[in-house]
Amino acid sequence: MKKEYEMSRRGFLKTAAAVGAALTIQPTINKVKAANAALNGQSMSPVEKDGVQCRTLGAGNAVFEVSALGFGVMGMNYNRSQSPDKKECIRIIHEAVDRGVTLFDTAIIYGPLHNELLAGEALEPYKGRVNVTTKFGHEVINGKGTGRQDSSPATVRRYCEESLKRLRIDSIPLFYQHRFDPNVPIEEVASTIGDLIKEGKVQRWGLCEVSVDTIRRAHAVQPLTAIQSEYHLMHRLVEENGVLDVCRQLGIGFVPYSPINRGFLGGCINEYTVFDTNNDNRHTLPRFQPEAIRANTRIVNVLQQFGRTRGMTSAQVALGWLLQKEPWIVPIPGTTKLSHLDENLHTLSFNVSPGEWKELEDAVAAVRVVGERYNAEQQKQVGH
Ligand SMILES: NC(=O)c1ccc[n+]([C@@H]2O[C@H](COP(=O)([O-])OP(=O)(O)OC[C@H]3O[C@@H](n4cnc5c(N)ncnc54)[C@H](OP(=O)(O)O)[C@@H]3O)[C@@H](O)[C@H]2O)c1
C-alpha cells in the first residue's frame, strides 16, 4: 500500500494502466496501450494526453475528451446525507482536479441550485481547463423543484442563462436534458439546443434515462455527445433495452450515473444505516429499504470476494467493471471523502482480464436483486 501513496498527486490518472491482472504501480504507456487493447479488443482507449488518462464521448462535432473517470458533484450537498462544509467540498473538488479529473457533473435540480453554485465556485480557478456538465428539465420555481418537467424552448434558454451564471462560465460544455418532457417533442428540444450551440452558449448536449427511439430522433436533429443513465452491476437495463447498442452504432458516449449504486456497492451501507430524511432520497427507494439492503448485501459480498485476491475494494470492482465494458464509458462516482476519491481513481491502476470480469458478472447475475431502483413516481419519468 505504501508504494501506492508514494505516487505523485496526479499519479492516479497520470501513470495508471487500464483496468487489467495484477496491480501495476507505474506502468509504461505501452502497457497502458496493451492493456486497453486486450481489454476492449479494439483501438486503445482510454488514451493518455498530457499524462492524463482520457476517454472520448461522442463523435464529429459532438466529440468531448474527458478524464476516464469523472466526478459527480451532486452528493456533496444534495441527496447523500453527508454534507461537509463548503470549504471542505471545494478542497475535495480541487484535489480531484489535481489528480487529473476533468469532468464534473451537476444539475439545476440538485439543491436545487446549490450544487451548481458549489461547482461554479469550486471550479472557477480552473476555467477552460476542466469541464462541468449540467442538466435542465426538472421545473424549478423560486429555488424549489415542482415535480413537473419543463423543456419548452423559452425555459431551456432561461435555464441555460441562469446555469451559466451559477457555474461562472461562458459556455456549458455539455447540457443534458435531465428527464424527458412529454409536452415537448424531443425534436424541438434538440433544435433549441442546436440554436444555443450556434450562439456559443452550449457546446454539446446529452439525454438521461431515455429510450432508443428518443435517442435516434434527438440525434438526427442535433448530434448527441452522451447518454447519462443509471448503470452498474445491480442495474444493467441499458444492456437490455438497446441503449448501449444505439450509442455504439451512432458514436454516442455513455456516462453511467450512480456507478457505485448510490454508495451501496462500496460496502459501507447496511440495514441499520440511517439516511437523512431531509437530504437523502435513498430512504424513498425500494432498493434501500432495510430488507432489500439485507438481501442485496450478498451482491456486495461477491464484489468483496472478487476484490480480495486482487487487492481491490468492492467500489473499485464496481467501477472497474463499468470501465472495461466499453472505451466510451465514463463513470461519474461522487464522494465527500478524499480517501474515497483516491480509492475510486486508483481503479484505473488494476489489471483484470476479460475472462475474470465475466466470472464476476456471472457470479453477480446469479444473485437476485431485491427491490426496484426507483419508487413509482420516479419510475414514471424514465424510459420515454
Ligand atoms: N442523470 C441522473 O438522473 C442522475 C441521477 C443520480 C446521480 N447522477 C449523477 O451521478 C453522480 C453519482 O451518483 P450518486 O452520488 O447517486 O452515486 P454513486 O457515485 O454511485 O455513490 C455515491 C455514494 O457512494 C459513496 N462512495 C463513494 N466512493 C466510495 C467508496 N470508494 N467506498 C464506499 N463508498 C463510496 C459516497 O459516500 P462518501 O461521501 O462517504 O464517499 C456517496 O454516498 C451524481 O453526483 C450525479 O452527478 C445523475
Short mmCIF file of C-alpha atoms and ligand atoms in Angstrom, two decimals:
data_model
loop_
_atom_site.label_atom_id
_atom_site.label_comp_id
_atom_site.label_asym_id
_atom_site.label_seq_id
_atom_site.Cartn_x
_atom_site.Cartn_y
_atom_site.Cartn_z
CA MET A 1 0.00 0.00 0.00
CA LYS A 2 2.80 2.37 0.91
CA LYS A 3 4.08 2.37 -2.64
CA GLU A 4 0.67 3.38 -3.91
CA TYR A 5 0.72 6.51 -1.83
CA GLU A 6 4.21 7.40 -2.96
CA MET A 7 2.77 8.05 -6.39
CA SER A 8 2.71 11.69 -7.33
CA ARG A 9 -0.52 13.52 -6.57
CA ARG A 10 -1.59 13.44 -10.16
CA GLY A 11 -0.36 9.86 -10.38
CA PHE A 12 -3.69 8.07 -10.30
CA LEU A 13 -4.87 9.21 -13.69
CA LYS A 14 -1.42 10.05 -14.94
CA THR A 15 0.54 6.83 -14.85
CA ALA A 16 -2.11 4.22 -14.25
CA ALA A 17 -2.67 1.36 -16.61
CA ALA A 18 -6.14 0.47 -17.77
CA VAL A 19 -8.28 -1.93 -15.85
CA GLY A 20 -6.19 -5.06 -16.28
CA ALA A 21 -4.34 -8.93 -13.84
CA ALA A 22 -2.12 -7.67 -11.16
CA LEU A 23 -1.75 -4.30 -9.54
CA THR A 24 0.80 -2.38 -11.53
CA ILE A 25 2.33 0.57 -9.77
CA GLN A 26 4.00 2.52 -12.55
CA PRO A 27 3.08 1.04 -15.90
CA THR A 28 4.60 2.45 -19.02
CA ILE A 29 2.39 3.98 -21.67
CA ASN A 30 2.96 0.86 -23.77
CA LYS A 31 1.50 -1.23 -21.00
CA VAL A 32 -1.50 1.08 -20.94
CA LYS A 33 -1.97 0.59 -24.65
CA ALA A 34 -1.54 -3.18 -24.45
CA ALA A 35 -3.89 -3.48 -21.51
CA ASN A 36 -6.55 -1.46 -23.23
CA ALA A 37 -6.22 -3.32 -26.48
CA ALA A 38 -6.60 -6.61 -24.59
CA LEU A 39 -9.41 -5.20 -22.57
CA ASN A 40 -11.52 -3.77 -25.31
CA GLY A 41 -10.47 -5.82 -28.27
CA GLN A 42 -10.18 -2.62 -30.28
CA SER A 43 -8.15 0.51 -30.60
CA MET A 44 -6.78 1.61 -27.31
CA SER A 45 -8.87 3.87 -25.18
CA PRO A 46 -8.57 5.49 -22.73
CA VAL A 47 -5.55 7.25 -24.16
CA GLU A 48 -3.08 9.40 -22.34
CA LYS A 49 -2.97 13.07 -23.16
CA ASP A 50 -0.61 15.37 -21.32
CA GLY A 51 -0.07 12.48 -18.92
CA VAL A 52 -3.75 12.14 -18.03
CA GLN A 53 -5.87 9.12 -18.92
CA CYS A 54 -8.67 10.26 -21.19
CA ARG A 55 -11.72 8.88 -22.86
CA THR A 56 -13.76 10.24 -25.74
CA LEU A 57 -17.51 10.77 -25.59
CA GLY A 58 -19.35 11.39 -28.84
CA ALA A 59 -18.03 11.91 -32.35
CA GLY A 60 -17.61 14.53 -35.07
CA ASN A 61 -18.64 17.99 -33.94
CA ALA A 62 -20.10 16.49 -30.76
CA VAL A 63 -16.80 15.00 -29.60
CA PHE A 64 -15.79 15.52 -25.97
CA GLU A 65 -12.48 14.40 -24.49
CA VAL A 66 -12.59 13.93 -20.74
CA SER A 67 -10.78 12.11 -17.96
CA ALA A 68 -11.54 8.37 -17.85
CA LEU A 69 -13.35 8.84 -14.54
CA GLY A 70 -15.45 11.89 -13.84
CA PHE A 71 -16.72 13.28 -10.54
CA GLY A 72 -20.38 13.56 -9.55
CA VAL A 73 -20.77 16.73 -7.50
CA MET A 74 -24.40 16.10 -6.51
CA GLY A 75 -23.82 14.23 -3.25
CA MET A 76 -21.58 16.91 -1.78
CA ASN A 77 -24.61 18.92 -0.70
CA TYR A 78 -27.69 17.08 -2.00
CA ASN A 79 -29.36 13.71 -1.51
CA ARG A 80 -26.49 11.77 0.06
CA SER A 81 -26.93 12.67 3.78
CA GLN A 82 -23.39 13.76 4.50
CA SER A 83 -22.56 17.35 3.55
CA PRO A 84 -19.16 18.63 4.56
CA ASP A 85 -18.95 22.42 4.84
CA LYS A 86 -18.43 24.33 1.61
CA LYS A 87 -14.70 24.85 2.22
CA GLU A 88 -14.14 21.11 2.56
CA CYS A 89 -16.26 20.37 -0.55
CA ILE A 90 -14.21 22.84 -2.55
CA ARG A 91 -10.99 21.31 -1.23
CA ILE A 92 -12.08 17.85 -2.39
CA ILE A 93 -13.08 19.14 -5.83
CA HIS A 94 -9.67 20.82 -6.12
CA GLU A 95 -7.98 17.57 -5.10
CA ALA A 96 -9.93 15.81 -7.86
CA VAL A 97 -8.70 18.38 -10.42
CA ASP A 98 -5.20 18.00 -9.06
CA ARG A 99 -5.39 14.24 -9.67
CA GLY A 100 -6.41 14.79 -13.30
CA VAL A 101 -10.22 14.70 -13.23
CA THR A 102 -11.57 16.98 -15.97
CA LEU A 103 -15.28 16.05 -15.94
CA PHE A 104 -17.57 17.28 -13.16
CA ASP A 105 -21.30 16.66 -13.14
CA THR A 106 -24.09 18.69 -11.58
CA ALA A 107 -27.71 19.71 -12.38
CA ILE A 108 -30.09 22.61 -11.76
CA ILE A 109 -32.35 20.39 -9.63
CA TYR A 110 -29.53 19.36 -7.26
CA GLY A 111 -30.05 21.51 -4.20
CA PRO A 112 -31.92 22.92 -6.18
CA LEU A 113 -29.36 25.44 -7.43
CA HIS A 114 -26.91 24.99 -4.51
CA ASN A 115 -25.00 22.23 -6.23
CA GLU A 116 -24.41 24.29 -9.37
CA LEU A 117 -23.34 27.20 -7.17
CA LEU A 118 -20.84 24.95 -5.39
CA ALA A 119 -19.46 23.56 -8.66
CA GLY A 120 -19.23 27.07 -10.11
CA GLU A 121 -17.29 28.45 -7.15
CA ALA A 122 -15.01 25.41 -6.81
CA LEU A 123 -14.11 25.19 -10.50
CA GLU A 124 -13.76 28.90 -11.29
CA PRO A 125 -9.96 28.84 -10.84
CA TYR A 126 -9.76 26.08 -13.49
CA LYS A 127 -11.97 27.80 -16.09
CA GLY A 128 -11.16 26.49 -19.56
CA ARG A 129 -9.12 23.59 -18.18
CA VAL A 130 -11.87 21.35 -16.78
CA ASN A 131 -15.48 20.78 -17.76
CA VAL A 132 -18.66 20.96 -15.75
CA THR A 133 -21.76 19.35 -17.20
CA THR A 134 -25.23 20.31 -16.00
CA LYS A 135 -28.85 19.39 -16.65
CA PHE A 136 -32.15 21.11 -17.40
CA GLY A 137 -35.68 19.74 -17.46
CA HIS A 138 -37.00 19.49 -13.90
CA GLU A 139 -39.01 22.64 -13.28
CA VAL A 140 -37.56 24.82 -10.52
CA ILE A 141 -39.52 27.83 -9.27
CA ASN A 142 -38.08 30.13 -6.62
CA GLY A 143 -35.35 27.62 -5.88
CA LYS A 144 -37.75 24.69 -5.38
CA GLY A 145 -38.47 21.72 -7.63
CA THR A 146 -42.14 21.45 -8.60
CA GLY A 147 -42.01 17.80 -9.66
CA ARG A 148 -43.01 18.82 -13.21
CA GLN A 149 -40.92 18.82 -16.38
CA ASP A 150 -40.37 21.90 -18.49
CA SER A 151 -38.19 21.61 -21.57
CA SER A 152 -40.05 24.27 -23.54
CA PRO A 153 -37.71 26.44 -25.64
CA ALA A 154 -38.12 29.58 -23.52
CA THR A 155 -37.42 27.68 -20.28
CA VAL A 156 -34.41 25.82 -21.67
CA ARG A 157 -32.97 29.16 -22.79
CA ARG A 158 -33.64 30.77 -19.42
CA TYR A 159 -32.19 27.81 -17.51
CA CYS A 160 -29.12 27.92 -19.73
CA GLU A 161 -28.52 31.62 -18.94
CA GLU A 162 -29.03 31.02 -15.22
CA SER A 163 -26.75 27.96 -15.17
CA LEU A 164 -24.02 29.91 -16.95
CA LYS A 165 -24.13 32.50 -14.15
CA ARG A 166 -24.15 29.96 -11.32
CA LEU A 167 -21.37 27.95 -12.95
CA ARG A 168 -19.35 31.12 -13.70
CA ILE A 169 -18.63 30.05 -17.27
CA ASP A 170 -19.38 31.49 -20.73
CA SER A 171 -20.48 28.26 -22.38
CA ILE A 172 -21.82 24.97 -20.97
CA PRO A 173 -19.51 22.13 -22.12
CA LEU A 174 -22.38 19.58 -22.11
CA PHE A 175 -26.03 20.33 -21.31
CA TYR A 176 -28.19 17.27 -20.61
CA GLN A 177 -31.96 17.04 -20.63
CA HIS A 178 -32.43 15.51 -17.17
CA ARG A 179 -35.78 13.85 -17.83
CA PHE A 180 -37.99 13.56 -20.91
CA ASP A 181 -40.76 16.18 -21.13
CA PRO A 182 -43.95 14.56 -22.51
CA ASN A 183 -45.23 18.02 -23.55
CA VAL A 184 -42.29 18.98 -25.75
CA PRO A 185 -41.27 16.80 -28.72
CA ILE A 186 -37.63 15.80 -28.46
CA GLU A 187 -37.00 17.34 -31.91
CA GLU A 188 -38.00 20.72 -30.52
CA VAL A 189 -35.64 20.30 -27.56
CA ALA A 190 -32.85 19.28 -29.96
CA SER A 191 -33.50 22.30 -32.11
CA THR A 192 -33.45 24.68 -29.11
CA ILE A 193 -30.11 23.20 -28.07
CA GLY A 194 -28.88 23.50 -31.67
CA ASP A 195 -29.62 27.24 -31.53
CA LEU A 196 -27.81 27.57 -28.18
CA ILE A 197 -24.82 25.77 -29.69
CA LYS A 198 -24.82 28.18 -32.66
CA GLU A 199 -24.89 31.08 -30.19
CA GLY A 200 -21.92 29.59 -28.29
CA LYS A 201 -23.83 29.25 -25.01
CA VAL A 202 -23.75 25.47 -25.09
CA GLN A 203 -21.05 23.26 -26.64
CA ARG A 204 -22.66 19.82 -26.64
CA TRP A 205 -25.73 18.06 -25.38
CA GLY A 206 -26.98 14.79 -23.96
CA LEU A 207 -30.04 12.96 -22.63
CA CYS A 208 -30.75 10.99 -19.47
CA GLU A 209 -32.84 7.86 -19.00
CA VAL A 210 -34.48 7.86 -22.45
CA SER A 211 -35.46 5.17 -24.94
CA VAL A 212 -33.66 4.17 -28.13
CA ASP A 213 -36.38 5.87 -30.20
CA THR A 214 -35.88 9.19 -28.40
CA ILE A 215 -32.12 8.93 -28.81
CA ARG A 216 -32.43 8.35 -32.56
CA ARG A 217 -34.90 11.20 -33.06
CA ALA A 218 -32.84 13.64 -31.00
CA HIS A 219 -29.55 12.66 -32.62
CA ALA A 220 -31.00 13.15 -36.12
CA VAL A 221 -31.67 16.82 -35.34
CA GLN A 222 -28.65 17.66 -33.20
CA PRO A 223 -25.90 15.04 -32.69
CA LEU A 224 -25.66 13.86 -29.10
CA THR A 225 -22.41 13.60 -27.16
CA ALA A 226 -23.56 11.36 -24.31
CA ILE A 227 -26.40 9.48 -22.73
CA GLN A 228 -26.34 9.59 -18.93
CA SER A 229 -28.39 6.80 -17.33
CA GLU A 230 -28.11 4.55 -14.32
CA TYR A 231 -25.78 1.61 -14.95
CA HIS A 232 -23.89 -0.62 -12.56
CA LEU A 233 -23.68 -4.28 -11.57
CA MET A 234 -27.11 -4.12 -9.88
CA HIS A 235 -28.87 -2.30 -12.72
CA ARG A 236 -27.99 -3.34 -16.25
CA LEU A 237 -31.10 -2.16 -18.12
CA VAL A 238 -29.12 -0.26 -20.77
CA GLU A 239 -27.62 -3.57 -21.92
CA GLU A 240 -31.12 -4.98 -22.48
CA ASN A 241 -33.16 -2.05 -23.81
CA GLY A 242 -30.84 -1.26 -26.73
CA VAL A 243 -29.43 1.99 -25.31
CA LEU A 244 -25.79 0.82 -25.25
CA ASP A 245 -26.22 -0.70 -28.71
CA VAL A 246 -27.55 2.52 -30.20
CA CYS A 247 -24.74 4.50 -28.54
CA ARG A 248 -22.23 2.15 -30.14
CA GLN A 249 -23.93 2.41 -33.52
CA LEU A 250 -24.28 6.20 -33.54
CA GLY A 251 -20.96 7.01 -31.84
CA ILE A 252 -22.55 8.49 -28.72
CA GLY A 253 -20.72 8.26 -25.39
CA PHE A 254 -22.24 6.80 -22.24
CA VAL A 255 -21.97 8.20 -18.72
CA PRO A 256 -23.20 5.78 -16.03
CA TYR A 257 -24.66 7.67 -13.09
CA SER A 258 -24.70 6.28 -9.55
CA PRO A 259 -21.94 3.87 -10.66
CA ILE A 260 -21.48 2.56 -7.10
CA ASN A 261 -25.28 2.24 -6.78
CA ARG A 262 -25.52 5.32 -4.54
CA GLY A 263 -22.75 4.01 -2.33
CA PHE A 264 -24.26 0.56 -1.83
CA LEU A 265 -21.59 -1.32 -3.80
CA GLY A 266 -18.92 0.43 -1.70
CA GLY A 267 -19.88 -1.86 1.17
CA CYS A 268 -20.36 0.87 3.82
CA ILE A 269 -24.17 0.62 3.94
CA ASN A 270 -26.12 -1.95 5.92
CA GLU A 271 -29.72 -2.44 7.06
CA TYR A 272 -29.12 -0.18 10.08
CA THR A 273 -27.81 2.76 8.05
CA VAL A 274 -29.89 5.87 8.77
CA PHE A 275 -30.39 8.24 5.85
CA ASP A 276 -31.08 11.94 6.49
CA THR A 277 -34.75 12.22 5.51
CA ASN A 278 -34.26 15.93 4.74
CA ASN A 279 -31.33 15.46 2.44
CA ASP A 280 -31.21 11.95 1.05
CA ASN A 281 -33.57 10.30 -1.43
CA ARG A 282 -32.32 6.81 -0.63
CA HIS A 283 -34.87 6.28 2.14
CA THR A 284 -37.59 6.63 -0.56
CA LEU A 285 -36.08 3.98 -2.85
CA PRO A 286 -37.34 0.37 -2.60
CA ARG A 287 -33.79 -0.96 -3.01
CA PHE A 288 -32.66 0.96 0.08
CA GLN A 289 -35.29 -0.40 2.47
CA PRO A 290 -33.71 -2.47 5.30
CA GLU A 291 -34.95 -5.82 3.98
CA ALA A 292 -33.71 -5.13 0.47
CA ILE A 293 -30.37 -3.94 1.83
CA ARG A 294 -30.05 -7.12 3.92
CA ALA A 295 -30.76 -9.33 0.89
CA ASN A 296 -28.64 -7.35 -1.57
CA THR A 297 -25.61 -7.40 0.71
CA ARG A 298 -24.94 -10.80 -0.84
CA ILE A 299 -24.08 -8.92 -4.04
CA VAL A 300 -21.60 -6.67 -2.24
CA ASN A 301 -20.07 -9.83 -0.75
CA VAL A 302 -19.50 -11.19 -4.28
CA LEU A 303 -17.64 -7.99 -5.21
CA GLN A 304 -15.63 -8.11 -1.99
CA GLN A 305 -14.68 -11.73 -2.59
CA PHE A 306 -13.62 -10.93 -6.15
CA GLY A 307 -11.60 -7.95 -4.97
CA ARG A 308 -9.93 -9.69 -2.02
CA THR A 309 -7.43 -11.70 -4.06
CA ARG A 310 -6.78 -8.80 -6.40
CA GLY A 311 -6.20 -6.07 -3.82
CA MET A 312 -9.37 -4.25 -4.88
CA THR A 313 -12.17 -2.85 -2.78
CA SER A 314 -15.77 -3.50 -3.80
CA ALA A 315 -16.10 0.11 -5.02
CA GLN A 316 -13.09 -0.40 -7.28
CA VAL A 317 -14.56 -3.66 -8.57
CA ALA A 318 -17.83 -1.85 -9.36
CA LEU A 319 -16.08 0.98 -11.22
CA GLY A 320 -13.58 -1.32 -12.95
CA TRP A 321 -16.37 -3.48 -14.30
CA LEU A 322 -18.01 -0.43 -15.89
CA LEU A 323 -14.74 0.90 -17.33
CA GLN A 324 -13.90 -2.37 -19.07
CA LYS A 325 -17.35 -2.59 -20.70
CA GLU A 326 -16.65 -0.02 -23.43
CA PRO A 327 -13.88 2.53 -24.06
CA TRP A 328 -16.56 5.23 -24.47
CA ILE A 329 -17.99 4.76 -20.98
CA VAL A 330 -17.07 7.38 -18.35
CA PRO A 331 -18.49 6.74 -14.85
CA ILE A 332 -19.06 9.71 -12.53
CA PRO A 333 -18.82 8.48 -8.92
CA GLY A 334 -19.44 11.04 -6.20
CA THR A 335 -17.85 11.31 -2.79
CA THR A 336 -17.41 13.64 0.15
CA LYS A 337 -14.17 11.95 1.23
CA LEU A 338 -10.63 12.31 -0.01
CA SER A 339 -9.91 8.66 0.85
CA HIS A 340 -12.80 7.53 -1.38
CA LEU A 341 -11.69 9.87 -4.16
CA ASP A 342 -8.24 8.28 -4.09
CA GLU A 343 -9.71 4.80 -3.90
CA ASN A 344 -12.03 5.40 -6.83
CA LEU A 345 -9.35 6.93 -9.06
CA HIS A 346 -6.98 4.12 -8.19
CA THR A 347 -9.37 1.78 -10.02
CA LEU A 348 -7.53 2.80 -13.19
CA SER A 349 -4.40 1.02 -11.96
CA PHE A 350 -5.75 -2.51 -11.83
CA ASN A 351 -5.40 -5.11 -14.48
CA VAL A 352 -8.15 -7.71 -14.71
CA SER A 353 -8.68 -9.92 -17.76
CA PRO A 354 -11.97 -10.03 -19.71
CA GLY A 355 -12.44 -13.65 -18.56
CA GLU A 356 -12.19 -12.62 -14.91
CA TRP A 357 -14.70 -9.81 -15.40
CA LYS A 358 -17.07 -12.31 -17.00
CA GLU A 359 -16.71 -14.58 -13.95
CA LEU A 360 -17.61 -11.68 -11.70
CA GLU A 361 -20.56 -10.70 -13.88
CA ASP A 362 -21.92 -14.26 -13.85
CA ALA A 363 -21.47 -14.56 -10.08
CA VAL A 364 -23.39 -11.30 -9.53
CA ALA A 365 -26.10 -12.22 -12.03
CA ALA A 366 -26.73 -15.43 -10.08
CA VAL A 367 -27.94 -13.36 -7.11
CA ARG A 368 -31.43 -11.90 -7.44
CA VAL A 369 -31.58 -8.14 -6.82
CA VAL A 370 -34.29 -7.33 -4.28
CA GLY A 371 -36.29 -4.09 -4.60
CA GLU A 372 -36.85 -1.73 -7.53
CA ARG A 373 -34.34 1.05 -8.12
CA TYR A 374 -37.00 3.79 -8.14
CA ASN A 375 -40.36 4.35 -6.49
CA ALA A 376 -43.47 4.53 -8.69
CA GLU A 377 -43.34 8.32 -9.11
CA GLN A 378 -39.70 8.37 -10.23
CA GLN A 379 -40.25 5.34 -12.43
CA LYS A 380 -42.86 7.26 -14.45
CA GLN A 381 -40.19 9.73 -15.54
CA VAL A 382 -37.78 7.27 -17.14
CA GLY A 383 -37.63 5.22 -20.32
CA HIS A 384 -39.58 7.53 -22.68
N1 LIG B 1 -28.77 11.85 -14.55
C1 LIG B 1 -29.38 11.47 -13.46
O1 LIG B 1 -30.59 11.28 -13.42
C2 LIG B 1 -28.56 11.24 -12.21
C3 LIG B 1 -29.13 10.63 -11.09
C4 LIG B 1 -28.33 10.42 -9.97
C5 LIG B 1 -26.99 10.82 -9.98
N2 LIG B 1 -26.47 11.43 -11.07
C6 LIG B 1 -25.07 11.86 -11.11
O2 LIG B 1 -24.23 10.76 -10.75
C7 LIG B 1 -23.33 11.15 -9.73
C8 LIG B 1 -23.02 10.00 -8.80
O3 LIG B 1 -24.21 9.42 -8.35
P1 LIG B 1 -24.57 9.04 -6.85
O4 LIG B 1 -23.98 10.00 -5.91
O5 LIG B 1 -26.02 8.82 -6.86
O6 LIG B 1 -23.96 7.60 -6.68
P2 LIG B 1 -22.54 6.91 -6.55
O7 LIG B 1 -21.48 7.73 -7.14
O8 LIG B 1 -22.77 5.54 -7.02
O9 LIG B 1 -22.38 6.84 -4.99
C9 LIG B 1 -22.10 7.94 -4.19
C10 LIG B 1 -22.07 7.46 -2.77
O10 LIG B 1 -21.06 6.46 -2.66
C11 LIG B 1 -20.20 6.71 -1.58
N3 LIG B 1 -18.85 6.33 -2.03
C12 LIG B 1 -18.11 6.92 -3.00
N4 LIG B 1 -16.94 6.28 -3.14
C13 LIG B 1 -16.95 5.26 -2.26
C14 LIG B 1 -16.03 4.26 -1.93
N5 LIG B 1 -14.86 4.16 -2.55
N6 LIG B 1 -16.37 3.36 -0.95
C15 LIG B 1 -17.56 3.43 -0.33
N7 LIG B 1 -18.48 4.38 -0.59
C16 LIG B 1 -18.18 5.28 -1.56
C17 LIG B 1 -20.32 8.18 -1.29
O11 LIG B 1 -20.20 8.40 0.09
P3 LIG B 1 -18.92 9.19 0.69
O12 LIG B 1 -19.26 10.61 0.56
O13 LIG B 1 -18.88 8.67 2.08
O14 LIG B 1 -17.74 8.78 -0.13
C18 LIG B 1 -21.74 8.53 -1.78
O15 LIG B 1 -22.68 8.48 -0.74
C19 LIG B 1 -24.04 12.31 -9.03
O16 LIG B 1 -23.13 13.16 -8.37
C20 LIG B 1 -24.75 12.99 -10.17
O17 LIG B 1 -23.86 13.90 -10.79
C21 LIG B 1 -27.24 11.63 -12.18
#
